[in-house]
XYZ file of C-alpha atoms in Angstrom:
735
model
C -6.756 3.248 -7.221
C -3.887 0.789 -5.742
C -2.667 -1.189 -8.566
C 1.576 -2.280 -8.103
C 2.592 -5.129 -6.101
C 5.888 -6.310 -4.392
C 8.006 -6.332 -7.844
C 7.600 -2.321 -8.514
C 8.974 -1.660 -4.897
C 11.864 -4.313 -5.690
C 12.758 -2.543 -8.931
C 12.705 0.690 -7.676
C 14.717 0.258 -4.952
C 17.076 -2.242 -6.633
C 17.779 0.249 -9.823
C 18.541 3.081 -7.327
C 20.910 0.911 -5.714
C 22.759 -0.419 -8.271
C 23.116 3.023 -9.959
C 25.861 5.265 -11.318
C 28.141 5.003 -8.839
C 28.765 1.411 -9.231
C 29.853 2.194 -12.455
C 31.679 5.485 -12.279
C 33.768 5.105 -9.087
C 33.858 1.531 -7.932
C 36.903 0.598 -10.110
C 38.599 4.021 -8.131
C 37.263 2.688 -4.848
C 39.403 -0.658 -5.174
C 42.073 0.811 -6.884
C 42.523 3.420 -4.050
C 41.794 0.903 -1.146
C 41.965 -2.379 -2.474
C 39.720 -5.047 -2.266
C 39.602 -5.642 1.940
C 39.665 -1.877 1.851
C 36.660 -1.445 -0.302
C 35.193 -4.285 1.478
C 35.305 -2.752 4.377
C 33.568 0.207 3.146
C 30.510 -2.127 2.068
C 30.084 -3.710 5.318
C 29.943 -0.044 7.040
C 27.623 1.013 4.764
C 25.598 -1.353 4.886
C 25.647 -1.873 8.770
C 23.496 1.399 8.314
C 21.355 0.527 5.267
C 20.224 -3.118 6.632
C 19.188 -1.865 10.038
C 17.407 0.935 8.097
C 15.376 -1.394 5.602
C 14.787 -3.705 8.703
C 13.391 -0.514 10.442
C 11.546 0.887 7.617
C 9.664 -2.852 7.271
C 9.039 -2.728 10.728
C 7.131 0.371 10.647
C 5.683 -0.194 7.394
C 3.848 -3.471 9.053
C 2.644 -1.602 11.945
C 0.076 0.642 9.978
C -1.105 1.102 6.678
C 1.516 3.366 4.658
C -0.388 5.509 2.598
C 1.170 8.243 -0.144
C 4.348 9.858 0.677
C 5.901 6.635 1.763
C 9.256 7.426 3.932
C 7.965 11.135 5.211
C 4.357 9.012 6.088
C 6.031 6.826 8.354
C 8.367 9.188 10.045
C 5.419 12.041 10.500
C 2.672 9.600 11.884
C 5.707 8.265 14.609
C 7.114 11.287 15.181
C 4.205 13.809 14.688
C 3.808 16.396 11.977
C 5.854 18.893 12.375
C 8.823 16.641 13.363
C 7.527 14.702 10.317
C 7.463 17.845 7.891
C 10.684 18.876 9.335
C 12.851 15.412 8.010
C 9.979 15.247 5.438
C 11.074 18.647 3.271
C 14.783 17.371 3.819
C 13.945 14.130 2.364
C 11.727 15.493 -0.328
C 15.128 17.709 -1.140
C 17.154 15.107 -1.141
C 14.650 13.023 -3.553
C 14.525 16.065 -6.045
C 18.369 16.541 -6.041
C 18.894 12.474 -6.807
C 17.154 13.106 -9.790
C 19.739 16.061 -11.010
C 22.304 13.675 -9.829
C 21.338 10.558 -11.641
C 20.783 12.317 -15.013
C 24.364 14.182 -14.638
C 25.758 10.536 -14.043
C 23.686 9.238 -17.341
C 25.333 11.896 -19.767
C 28.793 10.085 -18.272
C 27.452 6.591 -20.313
C 28.492 9.256 -23.348
C 32.017 10.379 -22.502
C 32.725 8.458 -25.943
C 31.185 11.412 -27.787
C 32.274 14.192 -25.667
C 36.058 12.526 -26.393
C 35.504 12.549 -30.093
C 34.565 16.380 -29.972
C 37.456 17.283 -27.632
C 40.217 15.091 -29.644
C 39.099 14.778 -33.539
C 37.550 18.070 -33.556
C 39.281 20.257 -30.354
C 35.684 21.136 -29.307
C 34.989 21.194 -25.617
C 31.225 20.522 -25.341
C 29.700 21.273 -21.986
C 28.062 17.842 -20.298
C 24.383 19.877 -19.633
C 24.191 19.490 -23.830
C 22.932 16.401 -22.998
C 21.641 16.211 -19.297
C 19.235 18.960 -19.892
C 17.277 17.649 -22.625
C 17.019 14.313 -20.969
C 15.746 15.777 -18.012
C 13.093 17.490 -20.110
C 12.165 14.154 -21.756
C 12.133 12.166 -18.277
C 9.781 15.186 -17.018
C 7.473 15.009 -20.266
C 6.976 11.455 -19.943
C 6.424 11.328 -16.210
C 4.026 14.599 -16.346
C 2.171 12.767 -19.469
C 1.961 9.203 -18.479
C 2.639 9.162 -14.557
C 3.670 6.284 -12.390
C 2.261 3.334 -14.714
C 4.814 4.517 -17.425
C 7.184 4.889 -15.001
C 7.248 1.170 -13.905
C 6.423 -0.039 -17.706
C 10.153 1.773 -18.143
C 11.675 0.426 -14.958
C 11.091 -3.360 -16.118
C 13.233 -2.532 -19.672
C 15.862 -0.356 -18.025
C 16.746 -3.042 -15.356
C 16.632 -5.748 -17.577
C 19.271 -3.894 -19.685
C 21.163 -3.180 -16.029
C 21.203 -6.668 -15.211
C 21.863 -7.936 -18.670
C 25.174 -5.648 -18.688
C 26.261 -7.002 -15.034
C 26.159 -10.647 -15.931
C 28.245 -9.417 -19.170
C 30.598 -8.204 -16.732
C 30.710 -10.912 -14.533
C 31.551 -13.159 -17.361
C 33.802 -11.297 -19.305
C 37.701 -12.657 -18.681
C 41.103 -10.334 -19.072
C 44.388 -11.745 -19.442
C 45.373 -10.334 -15.736
C 42.222 -12.175 -14.306
C 43.969 -15.568 -16.146
C 47.077 -14.884 -14.922
C 45.991 -14.173 -11.346
C 43.556 -17.501 -11.182
C 40.738 -15.655 -9.714
C 42.440 -15.010 -6.782
C 42.567 -11.726 -4.785
C 46.421 -10.266 -4.388
C 47.944 -11.045 -1.226
C 47.382 -7.939 1.165
C 44.994 -6.115 -1.301
C 44.192 -3.044 1.363
C 46.042 0.402 1.108
C 45.792 3.949 1.812
C 43.532 3.359 4.796
C 44.430 7.120 5.225
C 41.638 7.745 2.426
C 39.115 5.358 3.392
C 36.550 8.206 4.514
C 37.420 10.522 1.374
C 36.419 7.119 -0.673
C 33.554 6.300 1.616
C 32.357 10.257 0.867
C 32.169 9.283 -3.020
C 31.320 5.424 -2.682
C 28.327 5.795 0.148
C 25.689 7.093 -2.367
C 25.942 3.556 -3.889
C 24.251 2.341 -0.861
C 21.435 4.722 -0.300
C 18.269 3.763 -2.253
C 16.953 0.771 -0.791
C 14.133 2.721 0.211
C 12.998 4.265 -2.843
C 10.291 1.792 -3.413
C 8.527 2.638 -0.235
C 7.597 6.071 -2.153
C 4.861 4.238 -4.147
C 3.219 3.149 -1.143
C -0.016 5.373 -2.086
C -0.097 3.391 -5.094
C 0.370 -0.201 -3.599
C -2.406 -2.868 -3.250
C -0.704 -3.656 0.151
C 1.727 -1.949 1.119
C 2.546 -4.035 4.724
C 3.098 -6.786 2.590
C 5.244 -5.600 -0.631
C 7.246 -2.728 1.275
C 9.607 -5.235 3.584
C 9.649 -7.856 0.973
C 10.795 -5.245 -1.599
C 12.721 -3.748 0.345
C 14.854 -6.187 2.265
C 15.429 -8.334 -0.822
C 16.482 -5.214 -2.719
C 19.136 -4.377 0.123
C 20.307 -8.068 0.110
C 20.816 -8.404 -3.460
C 22.824 -5.243 -3.299
C 24.734 -6.039 -0.808
C 25.953 -9.280 -2.695
C 26.300 -7.689 -6.080
C 28.923 -5.171 -4.652
C 30.938 -7.653 -3.232
C 31.107 -9.906 -6.409
C 31.672 -6.416 -8.436
C 34.747 -5.719 -6.395
C 36.109 -9.368 -5.812
C 35.320 -9.195 -10.172
C 37.392 -5.634 -10.473
C 40.440 -7.006 -8.409
C 40.864 -10.415 -10.185
C 40.448 -8.752 -13.372
C 42.194 -5.905 -13.565
C 45.553 -3.931 -12.072
C 45.525 -1.029 -9.897
C 46.897 1.527 -12.247
C 44.120 0.867 -14.749
C 41.651 1.182 -12.019
C 42.322 4.516 -11.173
C 43.159 5.885 -14.646
C 39.544 4.565 -16.315
C 36.498 5.714 -14.649
C 34.515 3.159 -17.087
C 37.086 0.109 -16.366
C 34.325 -2.388 -16.038
C 34.373 -1.780 -19.894
C 37.407 -3.432 -20.282
C 36.104 -6.529 -18.630
C 32.719 -7.083 -19.922
C 31.994 -9.148 -23.299
C 31.028 -6.026 -25.613
C 32.311 -3.794 -22.897
C 32.542 -1.175 -25.035
C 28.878 -1.256 -25.534
C 27.323 -2.878 -22.747
C 28.794 -1.182 -19.742
C 27.883 2.439 -21.409
C 24.593 0.905 -21.894
C 24.518 -0.281 -18.602
C 25.221 3.109 -16.803
C 22.879 4.677 -19.045
C 20.301 1.963 -17.950
C 21.176 2.052 -14.156
C 20.786 6.084 -14.023
C 17.990 6.388 -16.222
C 16.068 4.138 -13.957
C 17.220 5.520 -10.631
C 16.384 8.875 -12.424
C 12.998 7.536 -13.041
C 12.646 5.926 -9.516
C 12.995 9.197 -7.710
C 11.384 11.716 -10.229
C 8.488 8.914 -9.312
C 9.106 9.376 -5.462
C 10.135 12.602 -4.815
C 6.474 14.228 -6.022
C 4.150 12.244 -3.828
C 6.586 13.054 -0.867
C 5.714 16.581 -2.022
C 2.250 15.627 -2.561
C 1.869 14.240 1.157
C 3.759 16.836 2.930
C 1.253 19.665 1.374
C -1.762 17.239 2.615
C -0.407 17.517 5.538
C -0.210 21.836 5.188
C 3.476 21.698 5.803
C 3.861 24.743 4.118
C 2.810 28.273 5.078
C 0.482 29.242 2.360
C -3.031 27.604 2.269
C -3.103 28.245 -1.684
C 0.524 26.401 -2.065
C -0.506 23.074 -0.130
C -3.645 23.229 -1.706
C -1.728 23.137 -5.171
C 1.011 20.900 -4.449
C -1.397 18.506 -2.960
C -3.641 18.089 -5.657
C -4.033 14.796 -7.966
C -4.484 15.025 -11.849
C -8.280 13.994 -12.126
C -8.110 11.303 -14.060
C -5.632 9.105 -12.359
C -4.599 11.252 -9.050
C -1.148 11.916 -10.311
C 0.831 14.609 -8.463
C 0.772 16.485 -11.624
C 2.005 19.898 -9.933
C 4.481 18.077 -7.233
C 6.287 16.121 -10.522
C 6.673 19.701 -12.116
C 7.825 21.499 -9.394
C 10.063 18.471 -8.776
C 11.414 18.909 -12.545
C 12.251 22.586 -12.092
C 14.563 21.827 -8.867
C 16.107 18.738 -10.553
C 16.562 20.834 -14.011
C 18.424 24.052 -12.090
C 21.037 21.352 -10.397
C 21.346 19.747 -13.705
C 22.329 22.991 -15.073
C 24.863 23.695 -12.100
C 26.031 20.841 -10.154
C 28.428 17.861 -10.819
C 28.314 14.215 -9.666
C 30.550 14.541 -6.780
C 29.580 17.803 -5.254
C 25.656 16.430 -5.403
C 26.421 13.341 -3.970
C 27.428 14.696 -0.640
C 24.104 16.993 -0.623
C 22.269 14.066 -1.383
C 23.986 12.133 1.509
C 23.482 14.393 3.940
C 19.939 14.737 3.802
C 19.576 10.645 3.491
C 21.372 10.024 6.417
C 19.149 12.097 8.579
C 16.028 10.159 7.206
C 17.913 6.817 8.057
C 19.023 7.773 10.973
C 15.853 9.142 11.941
C 14.042 5.757 10.693
C 16.360 3.412 12.862
C 15.554 5.959 15.988
C 11.806 5.294 15.421
C 12.107 1.594 15.850
C 14.431 1.600 18.659
C 12.208 3.885 20.474
C 9.076 1.801 19.664
C 10.713 -1.377 20.748
C 11.130 0.311 24.492
C 8.209 2.270 24.467
C 5.768 -0.818 24.461
C 2.884 1.578 22.913
C -0.038 -0.989 22.770
C -0.986 0.781 19.453
C 2.668 -0.678 18.365
C 1.979 -4.001 16.790
C 3.735 -4.937 13.621
C 3.699 -7.638 11.727
C 7.401 -7.552 11.168
C 9.722 -6.955 13.715
C 13.307 -5.785 13.683
C 15.631 -6.363 16.768
C 16.433 -3.165 18.839
C 20.404 -3.566 18.599
C 20.002 -3.214 15.046
C 18.113 -0.033 14.841
C 20.183 1.701 17.620
C 23.121 0.515 15.495
C 21.713 2.117 12.680
C 21.137 5.613 14.366
C 24.479 5.636 15.854
C 26.005 4.808 12.431
C 23.973 7.762 10.436
C 25.071 9.922 12.840
C 28.910 8.859 13.073
C 28.762 8.526 8.997
C 27.376 12.203 8.784
C 30.168 13.881 10.526
C 32.891 11.517 8.705
C 31.866 12.796 5.407
C 31.724 15.929 5.756
C 31.809 17.211 9.309
C 30.793 20.801 7.854
C 27.816 19.961 5.588
C 26.828 17.678 8.877
C 26.796 20.984 10.775
C 24.910 22.862 8.258
C 22.286 20.060 7.758
C 21.327 19.922 11.574
C 20.804 24.135 11.929
C 19.112 23.777 8.570
C 16.877 20.923 9.875
C 16.224 23.216 13.484
C 15.266 26.254 11.685
C 12.955 24.672 9.430
C 11.413 22.823 12.773
C 10.946 25.974 14.364
C 9.689 28.059 11.386
C 6.905 24.873 11.172
C 6.388 24.951 15.103
C 5.678 28.419 15.114
C 2.826 28.644 12.352
C 1.491 24.694 13.767
C 1.674 25.321 17.459
C -1.435 22.697 17.834
C 0.857 19.868 16.642
C 2.643 17.446 18.805
C 6.514 18.453 18.681
C 9.532 17.436 20.242
C 7.880 16.924 23.648
C 5.950 13.732 22.353
C 8.855 12.129 20.495
C 10.259 10.117 23.335
C 7.340 9.915 25.191
C 6.477 6.181 25.289
C 10.172 5.007 25.751
C 10.646 7.893 28.821
C 7.526 6.202 29.925
C 9.065 2.639 30.203
C 12.473 4.043 30.965
C 10.772 5.526 34.151
C 8.771 2.966 35.400
C 11.691 0.755 35.392
C 13.575 3.278 37.216
C 11.123 3.451 39.945
C 10.655 -0.114 40.579
C 14.268 -0.666 40.645
C 14.604 2.506 42.885
C 11.514 1.025 44.961
C 13.359 -2.553 45.394
C 16.741 -0.807 46.627
C 15.371 1.889 48.678
C 13.473 -0.702 50.884
C 16.820 -2.404 51.505
C 18.804 0.925 52.852
C 18.366 1.223 56.572
C 18.654 5.438 55.743
C 17.439 7.086 53.280
C 18.626 10.458 51.954
C 15.311 13.173 52.790
C 14.077 15.048 49.904
C 10.899 16.857 49.531
C 8.217 15.401 47.383
C 5.530 17.436 48.147
C 1.728 17.818 47.690
C -0.539 20.777 47.587
C -4.462 20.513 46.946
C -5.981 23.856 46.557
C -9.456 25.167 45.017
C -8.052 28.668 44.624
C -5.489 27.914 41.751
C -7.063 30.584 39.826
C -7.124 33.251 42.482
C -3.747 33.192 44.626
C -0.888 31.119 42.960
C 1.885 31.539 45.486
C 1.317 27.931 46.774
C 2.148 26.899 43.166
C 5.096 29.149 43.249
C 6.498 27.109 46.166
C 6.092 23.839 44.922
C 7.489 24.879 41.993
C 10.497 26.397 44.326
C 10.843 23.159 45.602
C 10.698 20.953 42.619
C 13.327 22.998 40.715
C 16.261 20.994 41.573
C 16.191 19.058 44.225
C 12.351 18.117 44.992
C 9.028 16.812 43.728
C 5.953 18.420 43.262
C 2.481 17.649 42.871
C -0.207 20.455 42.562
C -3.899 19.397 42.439
C -6.692 21.829 41.699
C -9.759 20.290 43.558
C -13.110 20.645 42.366
C -15.970 19.890 44.365
C -18.457 17.332 43.708
C -18.748 13.907 43.095
C -17.484 12.284 40.376
C -19.800 12.384 37.093
C -19.661 13.499 33.323
C -20.193 17.233 33.826
C -17.391 17.233 36.572
C -15.215 15.043 34.859
C -15.681 17.407 31.728
C -15.293 20.662 33.834
C -11.535 18.764 35.536
C -10.445 18.333 31.688
C -11.137 21.800 30.650
C -9.535 22.999 33.958
C -6.487 21.136 33.853
C -5.993 22.537 30.116
C -6.017 25.977 31.736
C -3.881 25.520 34.424
C -1.559 23.691 32.153
C -1.610 26.464 29.932
C -1.056 29.262 32.588
C 1.891 27.516 34.162
C 3.398 26.760 30.897
C 6.609 28.251 31.381
C 10.291 26.760 31.177
C 11.105 27.528 34.719
C 7.581 25.281 35.564
C 8.565 21.777 37.258
C 5.590 20.876 38.920
C 3.466 18.174 38.029
C -0.478 19.311 37.507
C -4.042 17.648 37.850
C -7.163 17.719 39.166
C -9.272 15.838 41.860
C -12.746 15.802 42.091
C -13.859 15.186 45.821
C -17.095 16.333 47.374
C -14.794 17.554 50.558
C -11.558 18.884 51.744
C -11.044 15.753 53.921
C -11.456 13.413 51.156
C -9.556 14.844 48.970
C -6.532 14.986 51.268
C -7.142 11.220 52.318
C -7.048 9.997 48.829
C -4.166 11.890 47.511
C -2.008 11.793 50.586
C -1.999 7.644 49.947
C -0.720 7.564 46.019
C 2.735 8.253 45.204
C 3.983 11.442 43.689
C 4.225 11.308 39.690
C 7.995 10.835 40.497
C 7.151 7.553 41.764
C 8.573 8.694 45.034
C 6.193 8.589 48.705
C 4.800 11.737 49.269
C 6.571 12.913 52.405
C 5.087 16.579 52.604
C 1.654 18.335 52.357
C 1.621 22.290 51.575
C -1.546 24.192 52.642
C -2.176 27.595 52.062
C -4.796 30.481 52.938
C -4.873 34.141 52.531
C -3.645 36.534 55.714
C -6.208 39.045 54.716
C -9.132 36.941 54.230
C -8.666 33.042 55.685
C -11.662 31.703 54.860
C -10.578 28.369 54.036
C -8.180 27.934 57.336
C -10.375 26.203 59.434
C -10.742 23.130 57.308
C -7.104 23.043 57.239
C -6.623 23.147 60.866
C -9.262 20.522 61.076
C -7.329 18.472 58.487
C -3.861 18.815 60.639
C -4.402 15.895 62.488
C -5.373 13.619 59.637
C -1.705 14.863 57.656
C -0.048 14.214 61.488
C -1.042 10.488 61.520
C 0.491 9.682 58.442
C 3.878 11.087 59.106
C 3.897 13.960 56.862
C 5.929 17.401 57.062
C 3.519 19.883 57.053
C 3.950 23.716 55.088
C 1.325 26.318 56.012
C 1.853 29.132 53.583
C -0.137 32.621 54.920
C 0.098 34.362 51.606
C 0.321 38.335 51.622
C -0.828 40.598 48.909
C 2.180 42.510 49.291
C 4.720 41.843 46.581
C 7.640 39.263 47.024
C 10.920 41.036 46.348
C 13.300 38.412 45.935
C 16.454 40.774 46.610
C 15.246 40.680 49.975
C 15.880 37.127 50.559
C 14.691 34.396 52.774
C 14.612 35.013 56.691
C 14.715 31.758 58.433
C 13.098 31.980 62.558
C 14.689 28.635 64.166
C 13.960 27.648 67.747
C 16.589 25.634 69.186
C 13.764 23.962 71.659
C 12.397 22.711 68.310
C 15.369 20.638 66.355
C 12.985 18.600 64.366
C 11.214 22.196 62.966
C 14.524 23.697 62.893
C 16.419 21.361 60.892
C 13.857 21.151 58.307
C 13.379 25.225 57.876
C 17.340 25.070 56.848
C 16.870 22.549 54.192
C 13.801 24.042 52.791
C 15.343 27.224 52.611
C 18.246 26.237 50.780
C 16.001 23.930 48.350
C 14.111 26.772 47.728
C 16.970 29.220 46.867
C 18.358 27.163 44.401
C 15.542 28.461 41.993
C 16.281 30.956 39.222
C 13.886 33.386 41.058
C 16.285 33.639 44.322
C 19.540 33.884 42.348
C 20.090 37.477 43.514
C 18.981 36.857 47.308
C 20.329 35.451 50.163
C 19.269 33.453 53.252
C 19.114 34.903 56.675
C 19.189 32.942 60.344
C 17.679 33.983 63.173
C 17.528 32.661 66.401
C 16.410 33.978 70.148
C 18.802 32.869 73.180
C 18.472 32.865 76.809
C 21.053 35.494 78.442
C 24.777 34.029 78.832
C 23.781 31.257 75.826
C 25.211 33.721 73.154
C 28.325 32.452 72.801
C 27.063 28.555 72.847
C 23.941 28.910 70.474
C 26.731 30.870 67.999
C 28.970 27.883 67.932
C 26.034 25.579 67.382
C 24.574 27.429 64.580
C 28.260 27.878 62.586
C 28.670 24.215 63.276
C 25.762 23.270 61.566
C 26.115 25.527 58.472
C 29.811 24.523 58.239
C 29.055 20.729 58.375
C 26.194 21.240 56.028
C 27.992 23.132 53.644
C 25.194 25.953 53.152
C 25.425 28.981 51.554
C 24.537 31.273 54.700
C 27.813 33.401 55.425
C 28.371 34.368 59.238
C 27.200 38.272 58.698
C 23.951 36.197 57.663
C 23.519 34.551 61.126
C 21.783 36.827 63.932
C 21.424 35.357 67.494
C 19.034 37.997 69.723
C 19.549 37.798 73.129
C 15.844 37.662 75.069
C 15.078 40.440 77.210
C 11.704 41.257 79.346
C 8.574 42.188 77.212
C 10.204 40.688 74.045
C 7.974 38.232 72.013
C 9.211 36.154 68.804
C 6.298 37.831 66.788
C 7.677 41.411 67.636
C 11.005 40.584 66.678
C 9.868 38.889 63.029
C 7.439 42.180 62.426
C 10.744 44.344 63.152
C 13.309 42.566 61.478
C 11.621 40.771 58.800
C 8.945 43.109 57.863
C 10.544 43.653 54.030
C 11.889 40.004 53.613
C 10.532 38.188 50.350
C 9.849 35.139 52.481
C 10.070 34.304 55.989
C 10.004 31.046 57.623
C 9.319 30.040 61.250
C 8.298 26.972 63.311
C 5.090 25.568 63.399
C 3.851 23.704 66.859
C 0.444 21.778 65.772
C -0.395 20.851 69.387
C -3.198 23.033 70.488
C -3.781 24.939 66.790
C -7.213 23.536 66.774
C -8.416 25.498 69.509
C -6.417 28.292 70.020
C -5.338 29.082 65.759
C -5.433 32.613 66.107
C -2.844 33.309 69.002
C -0.458 30.802 67.140
C -1.287 32.261 63.305
C -2.275 35.797 64.085
C -0.256 39.173 64.699
C 2.364 38.507 61.758
C 1.073 42.168 60.233
C 4.030 43.837 59.345
C 5.573 41.064 57.180
C 4.558 39.517 53.882
C 4.447 36.104 52.978
C 5.309 33.470 55.419
C 5.984 29.972 55.683
C 5.215 27.626 58.757
C 7.162 24.335 59.111
C 6.020 21.520 60.827
C 8.497 18.065 60.568
C 7.526 14.879 61.991
C 11.490 14.154 62.617
C 14.673 15.440 62.715
C 16.382 15.972 59.499
C 20.185 15.380 59.148
C 21.475 18.058 57.506
C 25.294 16.308 55.899
């Protein structure tokens, strides 16, 4: 039953914000850094917490937030795998927070420990009080659930505000002498700024605590923004008022020597301040022990843990009120462990790291959604993108400033958790979906800008943007390999798997199924080709459609790749018939004649150029360089061959050497071979002789006469393996 409104959200958050650090460490902070130094800490801290509060409020009004609060928002924005990774860290921070607040609660009984130590010479460990308190708290929440927790919140928050009122109304002789004025130049020891920041920062965490009640709220989209923002701004103003009161009421020595210095200022301070400390810490502990089990329960609902039985047991709610009793029991056990082992300062840094990861994630989600422009993102409350970006960057910065080793350990731990979750939940979205919408918008805007700027240029740098259409995708993969070699570093490639027929429900379903097969088939880290399907009744119509549409990069396609099997050229006829169509569009043409002979990359690329075809020669040399940039060819080299008439050897050699030198091509002089033509010598015979073992042979292609005498042009390369015939519509500048 959804039974809570805005007030429980506000009380849960404000009671966590105004917690143990307020009473135990702010006197130390003001004593160490002075009023202005501590004010700077408050400003820096809230430059993270305020953007996080706004970001969370925005995300909470986009869709109904269910059980799990912050975890629900993160997991439904980043995907379940990343959500579970951050959610586990969030849960641990919430569970450990319970221990932190219970440990701090025992400091309210400092007078008891001092009495036994000074009067009876007996040292009593803090656990004498903290462990029974933790057990009582766990028992109450397990038996009575969130309803009892909220009722207790009303009481303890009332005590907390009464103690603060007594503090602000209190007067001291030092305060009367100062006249309420801040001491001149009250800033010091800035070298200790981040040391003090590390101790004080947990005071500012907790503004999102109320979101954990989302599953129990009548209207989360209304209650979460109101309660969270009210609590955050209220905490900011109260902290400024507190450090002002401290700096104008007591001297530096007293602030540094007495952790409960507020008791010297407040009316009935000996009683009211320990009572306020007890109230603030126990209220924070109640808030955390209410929220943490709901996060754990939501994680289990999403099957975040490897054991089915564990997920089922943790996700189970009590039959009478759906209270997460099992998750609460686990939370109480974890908190007991840290109560028995931990101290305030040690636990604080651990909590801070986990919370900073959460806050940074929330701000990053909000920032990305501002630029992603997803139609499904329609929050009724909107933050500003620069606030969210600021919050994210400050979260990263603060993590490393507080404790760089802790930050590194936290990030490594998160990476390991994500890898493990990804391993047994491969079907879920992972990091690839994290920036999808934002990257889409960035890419769109860049392409529009480039299109406008390119139109103003007279000369454009050439780079291949190739398209290949084939219905033999599952039979031979050489065409896809070629596209991938071209696309790896310098070019762009679009591979279209053609499905014969007219567009219908059946062919559409077939296209979707075969696309999934293709993506799975080519799912490797070195794949840089965009794969899609195309339904068309003929090869001609498929080509006509494809060449008119820009590639995935947004760049106009300038090259078409055809492929056929040398041993079984069944599709060669339809390729030759469409050569004229492609030439009409001024496209470069690559005709790949594949062979069953295995490609041995170490044998390199052999480029056979014709001095009488400068257009083809320039494209051949550029293509060999582009292809060799792929890791498959890292141990290979490029070898260039050219024939010449007797007496032209030196002239041709100098031209080639100059071309290689000015073009800064990775071709050594020993890999350039010029062959003087002799009677009865044919180019095909030379290629068969010298390039029979080459991994890839590249030669020029003249389209003229190909349709009527293709056998004379394409056949006769029996000794070679795979051949790439290249035809360029213009000469490429190699500069």
